[in-house]
Amino acid sequence: QVYIMQVCRNVESAPLNSDLQLAGLRLLTNMSVTSDYHHKMMNSVPHFLHLLSEGTERTQIQVLKVLVNLSANPAMTRHLLRAQV
């Protein structure tokens, strides 16, 4: 939990579609199953949307898993809808 924001930064700075980026997205997918850490991922939503439009199919699937988990939390609705790419 302490490193979630660092993992988000690593996902943002990693080369597009790299193994490092995918590994970070997989970790974020697992950490976002419960809503406990959603607030720590909030600032990365615009980047997730960018990856959704620019990434390969593997990257898009991982990003969608994170976004689906975030969307299950009503407190995240406003942040998801207001996010700009």
Short mmCIF file of C-alpha atoms in Angstrom, two decimals:
data_model
loop_
_atom_site.label_atom_id
_atom_site.label_comp_id
_atom_site.label_asym_id
_atom_site.label_seq_id
_atom_site.Cartn_x
_atom_site.Cartn_y
_atom_site.Cartn_z
CA GLN A 1 0.00 0.00 0.00
CA VAL A 2 2.88 2.35 0.71
CA TYR A 3 4.20 1.94 -2.82
CA ILE A 4 1.00 2.27 -4.83
CA MET A 5 1.69 5.87 -5.84
CA GLN A 6 5.25 4.92 -6.80
CA VAL A 7 3.94 2.04 -8.91
CA CYS A 8 1.55 4.49 -10.62
CA ARG A 9 4.49 6.78 -11.41
CA ASN A 10 6.50 3.82 -12.71
CA VAL A 11 3.62 2.80 -14.98
CA GLU A 12 3.46 6.36 -16.31
CA SER A 13 7.20 6.65 -16.93
CA ALA A 14 7.80 3.13 -18.28
CA PRO A 15 8.08 2.64 -22.04
CA LEU A 16 4.70 2.09 -23.65
CA ASN A 17 3.66 -1.58 -23.64
CA SER A 18 6.83 -2.65 -21.83
CA ASP A 19 6.98 -5.62 -19.47
CA LEU A 20 7.60 -3.18 -16.61
CA GLN A 21 4.45 -1.25 -17.45
CA LEU A 22 2.38 -4.43 -17.69
CA ALA A 23 3.75 -5.72 -14.38
CA GLY A 24 2.84 -2.43 -12.70
CA LEU A 25 -0.66 -2.55 -14.17
CA ARG A 26 -1.11 -6.12 -12.93
CA LEU A 27 -0.09 -5.05 -9.43
CA LEU A 28 -2.51 -2.11 -9.57
CA THR A 29 -5.26 -4.44 -10.79
CA ASN A 30 -4.79 -6.64 -7.75
CA MET A 31 -4.52 -3.71 -5.35
CA SER A 32 -7.68 -2.11 -6.74
CA VAL A 33 -9.94 -5.11 -6.10
CA THR A 34 -11.03 -3.45 -2.86
CA SER A 35 -11.67 0.27 -2.61
CA ASP A 36 -9.10 0.77 0.15
CA TYR A 37 -6.45 2.21 -2.17
CA HIS A 38 -8.50 3.76 -4.96
CA HIS A 39 -7.80 7.29 -3.72
CA LYS A 40 -4.08 6.68 -4.25
CA MET A 41 -4.66 5.84 -7.93
CA MET A 42 -6.98 8.76 -8.62
CA ASN A 43 -4.33 11.03 -10.16
CA SER A 44 -3.29 8.31 -12.61
CA VAL A 45 -6.73 7.95 -14.22
CA PRO A 46 -5.89 10.32 -17.13
CA HIS A 47 -2.77 8.28 -17.85
CA PHE A 48 -4.78 5.05 -17.70
CA LEU A 49 -7.11 6.52 -20.31
CA HIS A 50 -4.12 7.45 -22.45
CA LEU A 51 -2.83 3.87 -22.23
CA LEU A 52 -6.28 2.66 -23.18
CA SER A 53 -6.14 4.62 -26.43
CA GLU A 54 -2.44 4.18 -27.26
CA GLY A 55 -1.48 0.79 -25.84
CA THR A 56 -1.43 -2.64 -27.38
CA GLU A 57 -4.22 -5.10 -26.70
CA ARG A 58 -2.33 -6.56 -23.71
CA THR A 59 -1.90 -3.11 -22.19
CA GLN A 60 -5.51 -2.16 -22.90
CA ILE A 61 -6.80 -5.29 -21.16
CA GLN A 62 -4.76 -4.58 -18.04
CA VAL A 63 -5.83 -0.93 -17.99
CA LEU A 64 -9.47 -1.94 -18.38
CA LYS A 65 -9.16 -4.27 -15.40
CA VAL A 66 -7.89 -1.40 -13.25
CA LEU A 67 -10.61 0.95 -14.52
CA VAL A 68 -13.35 -1.62 -13.93
CA ASN A 69 -12.16 -2.06 -10.36
CA LEU A 70 -12.09 1.70 -9.83
CA SER A 71 -15.54 2.11 -11.35
CA ALA A 72 -17.02 -0.26 -8.76
CA ASN A 73 -16.41 2.45 -6.16
CA PRO A 74 -19.12 5.17 -6.20
CA ALA A 75 -16.63 7.63 -4.71
CA MET A 76 -14.53 7.35 -7.88
CA THR A 77 -17.37 8.13 -10.30
CA ARG A 78 -16.73 11.86 -10.45
CA HIS A 79 -12.98 11.40 -10.95
CA LEU A 80 -13.49 8.86 -13.72
CA LEU A 81 -16.03 10.98 -15.57
CA ARG A 82 -14.03 14.21 -15.27
CA ALA A 83 -10.72 12.69 -16.31
CA GLN A 84 -9.20 14.14 -19.46
CA VAL A 85 -6.63 12.46 -21.63
#
